[in-house]
CSV table of N, CA and C in Angstrom, one decimal:
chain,number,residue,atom,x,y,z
A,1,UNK,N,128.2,101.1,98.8
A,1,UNK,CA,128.8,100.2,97.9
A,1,UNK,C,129.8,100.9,97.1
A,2,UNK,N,130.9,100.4,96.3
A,2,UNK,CA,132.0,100.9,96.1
A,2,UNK,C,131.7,100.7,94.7
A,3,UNK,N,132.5,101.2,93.8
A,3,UNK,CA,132.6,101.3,92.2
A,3,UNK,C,132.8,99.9,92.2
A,4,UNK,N,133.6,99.1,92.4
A,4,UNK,CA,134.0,97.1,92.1
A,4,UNK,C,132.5,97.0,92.6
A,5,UNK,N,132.2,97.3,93.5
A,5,UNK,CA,131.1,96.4,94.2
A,5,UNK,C,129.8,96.7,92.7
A,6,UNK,N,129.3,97.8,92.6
A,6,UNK,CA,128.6,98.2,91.6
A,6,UNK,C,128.6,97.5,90.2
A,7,UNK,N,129.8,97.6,90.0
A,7,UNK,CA,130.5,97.0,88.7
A,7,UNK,C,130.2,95.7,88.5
A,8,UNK,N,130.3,94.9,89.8
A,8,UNK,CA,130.2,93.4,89.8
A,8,UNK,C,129.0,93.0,89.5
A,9,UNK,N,128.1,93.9,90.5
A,9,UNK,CA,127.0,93.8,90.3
A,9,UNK,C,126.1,93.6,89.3
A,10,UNK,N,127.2,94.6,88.4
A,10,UNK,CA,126.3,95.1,87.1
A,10,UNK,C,126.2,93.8,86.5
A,11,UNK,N,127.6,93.3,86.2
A,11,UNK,CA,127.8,92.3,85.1
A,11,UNK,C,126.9,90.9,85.7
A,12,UNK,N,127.3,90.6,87.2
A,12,UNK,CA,126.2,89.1,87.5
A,12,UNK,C,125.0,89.9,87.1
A,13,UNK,N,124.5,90.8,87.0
A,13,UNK,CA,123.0,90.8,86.7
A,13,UNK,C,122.8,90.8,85.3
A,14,UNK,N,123.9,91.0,83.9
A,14,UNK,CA,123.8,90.7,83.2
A,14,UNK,C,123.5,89.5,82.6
A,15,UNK,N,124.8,88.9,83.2
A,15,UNK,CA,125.5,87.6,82.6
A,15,UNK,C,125.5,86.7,84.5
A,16,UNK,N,124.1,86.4,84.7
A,16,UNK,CA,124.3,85.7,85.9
A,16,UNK,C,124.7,84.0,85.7
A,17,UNK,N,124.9,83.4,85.0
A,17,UNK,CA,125.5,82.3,84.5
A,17,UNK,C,126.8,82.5,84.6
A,18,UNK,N,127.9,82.4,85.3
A,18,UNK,CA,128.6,82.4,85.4
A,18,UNK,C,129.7,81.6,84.4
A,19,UNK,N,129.4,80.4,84.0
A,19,UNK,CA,130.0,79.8,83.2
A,19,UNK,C,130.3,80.7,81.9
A,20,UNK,N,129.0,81.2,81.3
A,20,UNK,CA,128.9,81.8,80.8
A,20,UNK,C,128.8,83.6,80.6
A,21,UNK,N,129.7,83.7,81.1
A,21,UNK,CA,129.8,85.4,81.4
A,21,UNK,C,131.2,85.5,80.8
A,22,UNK,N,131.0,86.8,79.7
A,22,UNK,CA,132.3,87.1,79.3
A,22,UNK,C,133.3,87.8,79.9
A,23,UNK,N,134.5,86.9,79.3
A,23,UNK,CA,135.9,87.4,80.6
A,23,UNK,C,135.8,89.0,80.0
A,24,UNK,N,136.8,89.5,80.6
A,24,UNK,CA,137.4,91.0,80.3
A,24,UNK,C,137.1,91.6,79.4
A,25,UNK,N,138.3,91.2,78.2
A,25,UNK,CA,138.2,91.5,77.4
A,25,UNK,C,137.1,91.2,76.3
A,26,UNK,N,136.4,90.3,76.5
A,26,UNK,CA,135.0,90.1,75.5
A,26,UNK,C,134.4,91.2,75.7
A,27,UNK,N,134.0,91.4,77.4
A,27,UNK,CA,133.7,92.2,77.7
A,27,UNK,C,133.5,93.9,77.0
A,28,UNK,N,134.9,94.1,77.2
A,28,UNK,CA,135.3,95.2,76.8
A,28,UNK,C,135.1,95.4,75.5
A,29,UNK,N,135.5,94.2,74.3
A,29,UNK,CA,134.6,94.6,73.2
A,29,UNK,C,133.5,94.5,72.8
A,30,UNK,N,132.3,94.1,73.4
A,30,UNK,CA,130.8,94.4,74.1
A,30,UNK,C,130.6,95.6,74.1
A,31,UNK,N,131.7,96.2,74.8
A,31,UNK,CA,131.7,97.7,75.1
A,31,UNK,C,131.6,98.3,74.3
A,32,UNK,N,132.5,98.3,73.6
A,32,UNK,CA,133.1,98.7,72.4
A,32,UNK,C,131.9,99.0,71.3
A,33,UNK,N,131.6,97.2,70.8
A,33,UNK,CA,130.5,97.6,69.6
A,33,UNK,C,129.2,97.7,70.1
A,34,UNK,N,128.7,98.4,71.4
A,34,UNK,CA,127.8,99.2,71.8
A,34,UNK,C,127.8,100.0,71.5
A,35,UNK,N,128.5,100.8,71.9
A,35,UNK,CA,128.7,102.3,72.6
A,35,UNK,C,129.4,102.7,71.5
A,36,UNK,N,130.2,102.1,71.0
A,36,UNK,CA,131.7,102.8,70.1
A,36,UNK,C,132.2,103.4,70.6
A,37,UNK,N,132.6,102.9,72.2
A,37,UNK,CA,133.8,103.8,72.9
A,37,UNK,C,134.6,102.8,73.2
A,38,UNK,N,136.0,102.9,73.4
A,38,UNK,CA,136.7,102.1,73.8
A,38,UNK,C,137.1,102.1,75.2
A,39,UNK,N,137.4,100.8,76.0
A,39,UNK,CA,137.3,100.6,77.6
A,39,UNK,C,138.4,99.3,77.4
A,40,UNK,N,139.7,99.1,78.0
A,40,UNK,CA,140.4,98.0,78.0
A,40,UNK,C,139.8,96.7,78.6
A,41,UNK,N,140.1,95.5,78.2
A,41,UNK,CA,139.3,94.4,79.3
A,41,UNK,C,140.6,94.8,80.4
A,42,UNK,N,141.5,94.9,80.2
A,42,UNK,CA,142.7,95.0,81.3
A,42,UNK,C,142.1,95.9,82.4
A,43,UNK,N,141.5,97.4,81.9
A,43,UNK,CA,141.2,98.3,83.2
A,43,UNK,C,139.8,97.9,83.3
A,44,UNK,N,139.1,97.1,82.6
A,44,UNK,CA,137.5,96.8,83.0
A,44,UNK,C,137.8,95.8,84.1
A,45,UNK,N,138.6,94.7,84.3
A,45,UNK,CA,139.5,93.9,85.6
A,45,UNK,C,140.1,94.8,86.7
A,46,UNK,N,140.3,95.6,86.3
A,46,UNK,CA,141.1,96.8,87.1
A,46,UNK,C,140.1,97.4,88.4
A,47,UNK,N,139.3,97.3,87.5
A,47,UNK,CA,137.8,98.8,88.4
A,47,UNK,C,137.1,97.5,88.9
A,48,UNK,N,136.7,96.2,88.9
A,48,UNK,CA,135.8,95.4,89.0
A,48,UNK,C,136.9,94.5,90.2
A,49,UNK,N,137.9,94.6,89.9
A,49,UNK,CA,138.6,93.7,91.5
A,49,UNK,C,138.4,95.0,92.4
A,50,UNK,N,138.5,96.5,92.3
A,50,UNK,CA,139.2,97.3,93.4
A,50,UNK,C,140.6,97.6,92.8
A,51,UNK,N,141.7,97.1,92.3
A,51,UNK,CA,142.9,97.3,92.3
A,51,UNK,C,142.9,99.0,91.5
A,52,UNK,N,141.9,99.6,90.9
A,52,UNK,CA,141.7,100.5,90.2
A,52,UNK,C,140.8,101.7,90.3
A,53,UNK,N,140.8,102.7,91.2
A,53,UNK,CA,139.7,104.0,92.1
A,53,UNK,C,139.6,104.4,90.9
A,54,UNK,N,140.5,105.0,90.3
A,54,UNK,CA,140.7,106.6,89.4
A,54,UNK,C,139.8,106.4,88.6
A,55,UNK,N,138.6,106.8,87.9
A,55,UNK,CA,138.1,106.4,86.8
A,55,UNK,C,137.4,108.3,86.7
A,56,UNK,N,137.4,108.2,85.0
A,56,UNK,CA,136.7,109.3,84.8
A,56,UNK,C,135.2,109.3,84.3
A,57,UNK,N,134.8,110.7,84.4
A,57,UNK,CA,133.4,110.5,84.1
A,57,UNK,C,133.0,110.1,82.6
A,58,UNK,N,133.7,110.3,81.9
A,58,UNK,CA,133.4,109.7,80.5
A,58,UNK,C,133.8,107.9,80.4
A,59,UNK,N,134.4,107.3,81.0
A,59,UNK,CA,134.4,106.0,81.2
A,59,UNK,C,133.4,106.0,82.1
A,60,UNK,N,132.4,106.2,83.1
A,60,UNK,CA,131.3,105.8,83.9
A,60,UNK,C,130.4,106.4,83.2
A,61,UNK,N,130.6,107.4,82.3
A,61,UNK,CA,129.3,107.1,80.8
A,61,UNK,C,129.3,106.3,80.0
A,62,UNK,N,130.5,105.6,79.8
A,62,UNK,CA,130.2,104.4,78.9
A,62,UNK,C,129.8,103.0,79.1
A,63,UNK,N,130.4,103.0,81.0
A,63,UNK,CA,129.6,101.7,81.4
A,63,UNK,C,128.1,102.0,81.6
A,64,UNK,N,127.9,103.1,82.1
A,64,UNK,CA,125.7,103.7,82.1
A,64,UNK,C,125.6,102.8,80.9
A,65,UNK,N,126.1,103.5,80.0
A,65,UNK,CA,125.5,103.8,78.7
A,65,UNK,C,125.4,102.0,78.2
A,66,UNK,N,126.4,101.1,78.3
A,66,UNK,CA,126.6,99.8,78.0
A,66,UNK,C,125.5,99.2,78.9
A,67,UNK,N,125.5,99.4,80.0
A,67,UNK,CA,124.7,98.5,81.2
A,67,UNK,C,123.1,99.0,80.7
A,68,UNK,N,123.0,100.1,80.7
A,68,UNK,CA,121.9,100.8,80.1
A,68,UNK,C,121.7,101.6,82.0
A,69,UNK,N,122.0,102.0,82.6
A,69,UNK,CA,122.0,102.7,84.3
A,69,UNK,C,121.6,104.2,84.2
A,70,UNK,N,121.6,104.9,85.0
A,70,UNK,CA,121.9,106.4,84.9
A,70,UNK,C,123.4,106.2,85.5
A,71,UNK,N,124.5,107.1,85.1
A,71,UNK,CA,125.5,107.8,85.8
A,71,UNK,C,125.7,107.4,86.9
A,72,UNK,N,124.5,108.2,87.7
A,72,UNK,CA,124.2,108.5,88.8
A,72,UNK,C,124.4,107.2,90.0
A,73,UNK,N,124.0,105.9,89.0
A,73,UNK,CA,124.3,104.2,90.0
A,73,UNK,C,125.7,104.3,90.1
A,74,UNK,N,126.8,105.1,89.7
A,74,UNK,CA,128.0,104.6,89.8
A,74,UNK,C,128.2,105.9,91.3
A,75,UNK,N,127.7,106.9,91.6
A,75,UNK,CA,128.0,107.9,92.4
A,75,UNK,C,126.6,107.8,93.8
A,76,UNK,N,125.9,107.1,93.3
A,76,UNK,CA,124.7,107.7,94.7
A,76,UNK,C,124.1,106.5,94.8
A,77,UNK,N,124.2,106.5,96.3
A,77,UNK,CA,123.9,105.1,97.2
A,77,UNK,C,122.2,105.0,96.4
A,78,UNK,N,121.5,106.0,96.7
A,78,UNK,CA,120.1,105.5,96.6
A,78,UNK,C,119.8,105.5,95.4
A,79,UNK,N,120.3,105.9,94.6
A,79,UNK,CA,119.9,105.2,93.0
A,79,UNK,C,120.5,104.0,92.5
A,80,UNK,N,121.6,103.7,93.2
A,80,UNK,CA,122.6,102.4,93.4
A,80,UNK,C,121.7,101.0,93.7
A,81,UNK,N,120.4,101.7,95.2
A,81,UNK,CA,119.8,101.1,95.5
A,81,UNK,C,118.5,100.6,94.7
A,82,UNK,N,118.1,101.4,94.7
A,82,UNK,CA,117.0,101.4,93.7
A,82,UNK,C,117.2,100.3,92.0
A,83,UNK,N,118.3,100.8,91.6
A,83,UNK,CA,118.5,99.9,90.5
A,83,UNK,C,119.0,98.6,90.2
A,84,UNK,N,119.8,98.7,92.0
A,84,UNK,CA,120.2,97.0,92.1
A,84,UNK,C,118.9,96.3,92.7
A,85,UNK,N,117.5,97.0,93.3
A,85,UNK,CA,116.4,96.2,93.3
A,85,UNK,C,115.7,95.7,91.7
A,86,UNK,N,115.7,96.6,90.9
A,86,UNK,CA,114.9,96.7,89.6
A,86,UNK,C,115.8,95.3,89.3
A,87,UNK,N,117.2,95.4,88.8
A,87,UNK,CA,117.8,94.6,88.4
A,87,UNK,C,117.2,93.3,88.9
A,88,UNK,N,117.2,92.7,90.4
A,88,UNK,CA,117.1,91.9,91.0
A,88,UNK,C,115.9,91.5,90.9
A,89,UNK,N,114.6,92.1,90.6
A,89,UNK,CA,113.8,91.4,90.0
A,89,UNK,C,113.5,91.0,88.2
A,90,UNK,N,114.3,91.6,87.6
A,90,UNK,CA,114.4,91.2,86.2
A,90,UNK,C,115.5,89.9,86.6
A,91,UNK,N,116.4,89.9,87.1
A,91,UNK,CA,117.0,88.3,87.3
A,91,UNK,C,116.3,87.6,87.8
A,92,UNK,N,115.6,87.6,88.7
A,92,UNK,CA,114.4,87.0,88.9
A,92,UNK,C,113.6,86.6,88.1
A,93,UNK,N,112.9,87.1,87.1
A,93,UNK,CA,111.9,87.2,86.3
A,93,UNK,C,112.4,86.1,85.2
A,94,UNK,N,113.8,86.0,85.0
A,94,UNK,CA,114.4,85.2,84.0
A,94,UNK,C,114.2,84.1,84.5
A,95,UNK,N,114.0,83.3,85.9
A,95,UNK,CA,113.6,82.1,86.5
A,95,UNK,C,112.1,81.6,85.7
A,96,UNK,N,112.2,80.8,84.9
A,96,UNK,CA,110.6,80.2,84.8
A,96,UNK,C,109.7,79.9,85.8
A,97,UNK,N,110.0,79.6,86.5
A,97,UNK,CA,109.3,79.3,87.3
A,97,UNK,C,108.6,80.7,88.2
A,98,UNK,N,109.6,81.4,88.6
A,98,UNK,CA,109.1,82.3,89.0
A,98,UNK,C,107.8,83.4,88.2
A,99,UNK,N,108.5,83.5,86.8
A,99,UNK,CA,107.4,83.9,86.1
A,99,UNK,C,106.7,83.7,85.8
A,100,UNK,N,106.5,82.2,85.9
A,100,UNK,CA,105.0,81.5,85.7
A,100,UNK,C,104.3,82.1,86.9
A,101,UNK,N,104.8,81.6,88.1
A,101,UNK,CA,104.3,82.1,88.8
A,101,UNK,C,103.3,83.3,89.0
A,102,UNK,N,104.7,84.8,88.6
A,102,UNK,CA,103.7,85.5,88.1
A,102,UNK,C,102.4,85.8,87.5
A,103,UNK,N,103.1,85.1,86.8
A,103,UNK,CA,101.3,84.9,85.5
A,103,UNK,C,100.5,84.8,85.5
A,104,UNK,N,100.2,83.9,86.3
A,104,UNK,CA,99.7,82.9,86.9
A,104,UNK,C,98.4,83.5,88.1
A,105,UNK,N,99.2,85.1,88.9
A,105,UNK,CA,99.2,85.6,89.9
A,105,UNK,C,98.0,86.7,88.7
A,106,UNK,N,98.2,87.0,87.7
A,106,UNK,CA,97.6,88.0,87.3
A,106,UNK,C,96.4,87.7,87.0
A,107,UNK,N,95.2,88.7,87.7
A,107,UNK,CA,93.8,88.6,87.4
A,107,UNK,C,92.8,88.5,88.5
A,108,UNK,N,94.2,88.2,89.7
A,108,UNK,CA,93.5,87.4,90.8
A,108,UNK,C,92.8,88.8,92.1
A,109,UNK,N,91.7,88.1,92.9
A,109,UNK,CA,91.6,89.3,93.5
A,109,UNK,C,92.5,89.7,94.2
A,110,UNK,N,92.3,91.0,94.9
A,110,UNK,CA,93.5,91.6,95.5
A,110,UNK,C,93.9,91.2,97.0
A,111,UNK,N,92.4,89.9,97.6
A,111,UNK,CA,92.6,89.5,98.4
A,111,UNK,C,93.6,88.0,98.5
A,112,UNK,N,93.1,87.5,97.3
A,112,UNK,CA,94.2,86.1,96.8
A,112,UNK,C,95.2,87.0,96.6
A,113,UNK,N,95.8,87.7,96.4
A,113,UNK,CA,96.9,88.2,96.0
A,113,UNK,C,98.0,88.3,97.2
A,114,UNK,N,96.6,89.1,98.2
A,114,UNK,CA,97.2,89.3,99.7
A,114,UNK,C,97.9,87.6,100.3
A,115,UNK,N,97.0,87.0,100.1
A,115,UNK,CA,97.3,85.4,100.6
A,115,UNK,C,98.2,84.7,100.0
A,116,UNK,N,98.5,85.1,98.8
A,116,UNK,CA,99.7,84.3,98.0
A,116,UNK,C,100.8,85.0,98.8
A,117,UNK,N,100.7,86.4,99.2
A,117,UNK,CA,102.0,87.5,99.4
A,117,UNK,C,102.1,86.9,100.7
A,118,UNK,N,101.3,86.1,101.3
A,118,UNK,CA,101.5,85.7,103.2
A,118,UNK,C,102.2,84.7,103.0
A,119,UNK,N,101.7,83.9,101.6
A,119,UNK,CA,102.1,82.4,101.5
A,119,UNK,C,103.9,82.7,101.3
A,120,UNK,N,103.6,83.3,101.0
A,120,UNK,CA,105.4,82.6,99.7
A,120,UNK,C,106.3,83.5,101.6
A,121,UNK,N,106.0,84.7,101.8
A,121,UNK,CA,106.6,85.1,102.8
A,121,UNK,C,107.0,84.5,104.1
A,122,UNK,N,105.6,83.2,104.4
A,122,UNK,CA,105.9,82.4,104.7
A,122,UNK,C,106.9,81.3,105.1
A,123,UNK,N,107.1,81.0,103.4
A,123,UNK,CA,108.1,80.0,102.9
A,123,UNK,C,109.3,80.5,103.0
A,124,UNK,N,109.6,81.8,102.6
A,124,UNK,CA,111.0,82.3,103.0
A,124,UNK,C,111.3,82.5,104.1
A,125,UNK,N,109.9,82.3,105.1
A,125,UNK,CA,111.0,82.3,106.7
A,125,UNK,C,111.5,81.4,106.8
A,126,UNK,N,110.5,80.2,106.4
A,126,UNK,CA,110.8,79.0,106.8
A,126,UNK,C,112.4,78.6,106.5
A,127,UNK,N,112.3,78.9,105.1
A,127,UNK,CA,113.6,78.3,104.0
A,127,UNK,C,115.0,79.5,104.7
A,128,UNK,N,114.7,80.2,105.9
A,128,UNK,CA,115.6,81.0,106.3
A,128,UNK,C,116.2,82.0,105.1
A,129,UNK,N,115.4,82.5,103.9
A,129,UNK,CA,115.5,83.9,103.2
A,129,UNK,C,115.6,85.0,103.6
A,130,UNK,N,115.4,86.0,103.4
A,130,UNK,CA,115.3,87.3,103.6
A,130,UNK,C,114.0,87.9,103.4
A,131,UNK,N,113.7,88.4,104.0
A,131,UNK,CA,112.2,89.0,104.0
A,131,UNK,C,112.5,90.3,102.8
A,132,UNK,N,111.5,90.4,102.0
A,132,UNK,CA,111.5,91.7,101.1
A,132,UNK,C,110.2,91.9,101.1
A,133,UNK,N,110.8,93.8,100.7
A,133,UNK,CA,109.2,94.6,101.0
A,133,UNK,C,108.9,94.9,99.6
A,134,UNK,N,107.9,96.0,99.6
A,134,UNK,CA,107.4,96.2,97.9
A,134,UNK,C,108.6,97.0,97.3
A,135,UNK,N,109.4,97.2,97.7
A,135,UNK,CA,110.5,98.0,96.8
A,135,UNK,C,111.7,96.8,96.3
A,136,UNK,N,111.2,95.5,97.1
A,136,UNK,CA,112.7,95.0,96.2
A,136,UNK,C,113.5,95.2,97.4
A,137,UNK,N,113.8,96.0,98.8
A,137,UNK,CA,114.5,95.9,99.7
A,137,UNK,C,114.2,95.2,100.7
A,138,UNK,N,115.5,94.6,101.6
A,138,UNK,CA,114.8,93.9,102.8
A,138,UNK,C,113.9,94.7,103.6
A,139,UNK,N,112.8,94.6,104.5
A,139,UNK,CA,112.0,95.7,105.4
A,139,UNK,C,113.1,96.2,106.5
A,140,UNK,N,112.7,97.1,107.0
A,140,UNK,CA,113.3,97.4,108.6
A,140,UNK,C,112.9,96.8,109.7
A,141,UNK,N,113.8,96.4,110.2
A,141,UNK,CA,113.5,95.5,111.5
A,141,UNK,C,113.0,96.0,112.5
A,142,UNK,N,111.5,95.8,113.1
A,142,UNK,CA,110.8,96.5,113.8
A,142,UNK,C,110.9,95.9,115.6
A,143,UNK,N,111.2,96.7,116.8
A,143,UNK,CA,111.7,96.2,117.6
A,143,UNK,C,110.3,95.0,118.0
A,144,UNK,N,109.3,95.2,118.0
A,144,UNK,CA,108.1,94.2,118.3
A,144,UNK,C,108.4,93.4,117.5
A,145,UNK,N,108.8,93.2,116.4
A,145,UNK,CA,109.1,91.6,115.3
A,145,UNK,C,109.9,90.9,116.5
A,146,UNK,N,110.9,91.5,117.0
A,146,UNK,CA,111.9,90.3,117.8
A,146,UNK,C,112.0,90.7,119.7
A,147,UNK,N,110.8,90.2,120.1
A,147,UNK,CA,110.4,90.5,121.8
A,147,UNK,C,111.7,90.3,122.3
A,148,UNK,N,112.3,90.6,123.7
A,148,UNK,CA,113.4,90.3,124.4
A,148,UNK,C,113.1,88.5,124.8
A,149,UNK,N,114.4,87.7,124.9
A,149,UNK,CA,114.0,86.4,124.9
A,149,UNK,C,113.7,86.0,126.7
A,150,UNK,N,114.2,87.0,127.1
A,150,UNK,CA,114.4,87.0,128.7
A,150,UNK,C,112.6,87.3,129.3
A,151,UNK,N,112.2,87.7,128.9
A,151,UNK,CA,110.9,87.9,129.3
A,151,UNK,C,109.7,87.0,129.0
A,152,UNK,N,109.7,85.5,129.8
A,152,UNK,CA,108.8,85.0,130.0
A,152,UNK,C,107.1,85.1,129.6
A,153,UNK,N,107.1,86.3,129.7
A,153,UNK,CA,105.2,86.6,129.5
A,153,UNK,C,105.6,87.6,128.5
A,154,UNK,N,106.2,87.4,127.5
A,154,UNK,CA,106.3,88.5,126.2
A,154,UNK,C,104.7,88.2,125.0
A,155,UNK,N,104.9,86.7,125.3
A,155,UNK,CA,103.3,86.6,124.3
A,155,UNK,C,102.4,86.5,124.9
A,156,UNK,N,102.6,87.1,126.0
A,156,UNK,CA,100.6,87.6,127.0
A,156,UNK,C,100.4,89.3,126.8
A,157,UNK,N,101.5,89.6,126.2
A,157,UNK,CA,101.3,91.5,126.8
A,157,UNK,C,100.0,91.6,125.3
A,158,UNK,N,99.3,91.8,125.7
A,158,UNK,CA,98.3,92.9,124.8
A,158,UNK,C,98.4,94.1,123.9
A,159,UNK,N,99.7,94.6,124.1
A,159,UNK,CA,99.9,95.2,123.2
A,159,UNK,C,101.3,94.5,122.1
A,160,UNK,N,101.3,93.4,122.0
A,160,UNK,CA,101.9,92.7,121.1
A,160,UNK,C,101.4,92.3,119.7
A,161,UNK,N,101.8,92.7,118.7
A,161,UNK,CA,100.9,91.4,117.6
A,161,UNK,C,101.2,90.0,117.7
A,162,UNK,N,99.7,89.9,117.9
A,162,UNK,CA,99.4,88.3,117.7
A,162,UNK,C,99.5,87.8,119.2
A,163,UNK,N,99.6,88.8,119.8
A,163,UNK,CA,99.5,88.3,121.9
A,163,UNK,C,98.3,87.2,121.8
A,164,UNK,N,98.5,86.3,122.9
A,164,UNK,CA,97.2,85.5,123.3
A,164,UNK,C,96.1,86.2,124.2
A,165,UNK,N,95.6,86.4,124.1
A,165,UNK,CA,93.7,87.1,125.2
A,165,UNK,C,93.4,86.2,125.8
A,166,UNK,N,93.5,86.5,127.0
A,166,UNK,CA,92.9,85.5,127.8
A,166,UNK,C,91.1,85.9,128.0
């Protein structure tokens, strides 16, 4: 992912209401009476379309520091990754519903827990979602999840999950 890409990121996970998300320059003075460093809304549009690579490390400490990130999200894929999961379930979390959910989920044994985790995974196939694993990432696509379609007797072989036994 690219510095814009990151950047965008950052702010929909702020300000996911789009209506309500501050242009540029509000932005920038957000920045501002955070941090007490100064950032243009002009070049904060700059870095967040692309039209703008050059950035120094003391401007990608002031967005860390504003977004609250390590550094490190603006330069390295896997902490990039990691924190656009964390992110993604605190936006999540802001859903009521989902939280209730949560809540709801706490106390339970760890085998209801397992059954809620079948259920809802379920529903995301159904609803054609994306499958997620415990980190917040999609899983890896395992070649036995998707048999060749050409092969007739794919759900008889015995060493499949979930094959039929005759």
């Amino acid at each position: 992912m690219d510095l814009d890409e990151r950047l965008s990121s950052l702010i929909a996970a702020f300000y996911p209401d789009e209506r309500k998300r501050p242009g540029y320059a509000r932005l920038a003075q957000l920045i501002r009476e955070s941090t007490g460093r100064t950032i243009s809304g002009t070049y904060l549009w700059e870095l967040t379309t692309g039209r703008k690579r050059n950035v120094t490390l003391e401007q990608l400490a002031v967005l860390a520091e504003f977004f609250g990130v390590p550094l490190e999200y603006f330069v390295n894929d896997e902490v990039s990754r990691q924190v656009d999961a964390q992110l993604k379930l605190a936006v999540a979390l802001r859903d009521t519903k989902v939280r209730s959910l949560a809540l709801r989920a706490e106390g339970l044994s760890s085998a209801s827990l397992d059954a809620l985790l079948t259920i809802v995974n379920e529903v995301r196939r159904v609803e054609n979602l994306e499958q997620v694993s415990e980190k917040g990432e999609p899983p890896p696509t395992r070649p036995q999840d998707n048999p060749p379609h050409d092969d007739p007797h794919a759900e008889d072989r015995p060493d499949r999950p979930g094959a039929r036994r005759s």
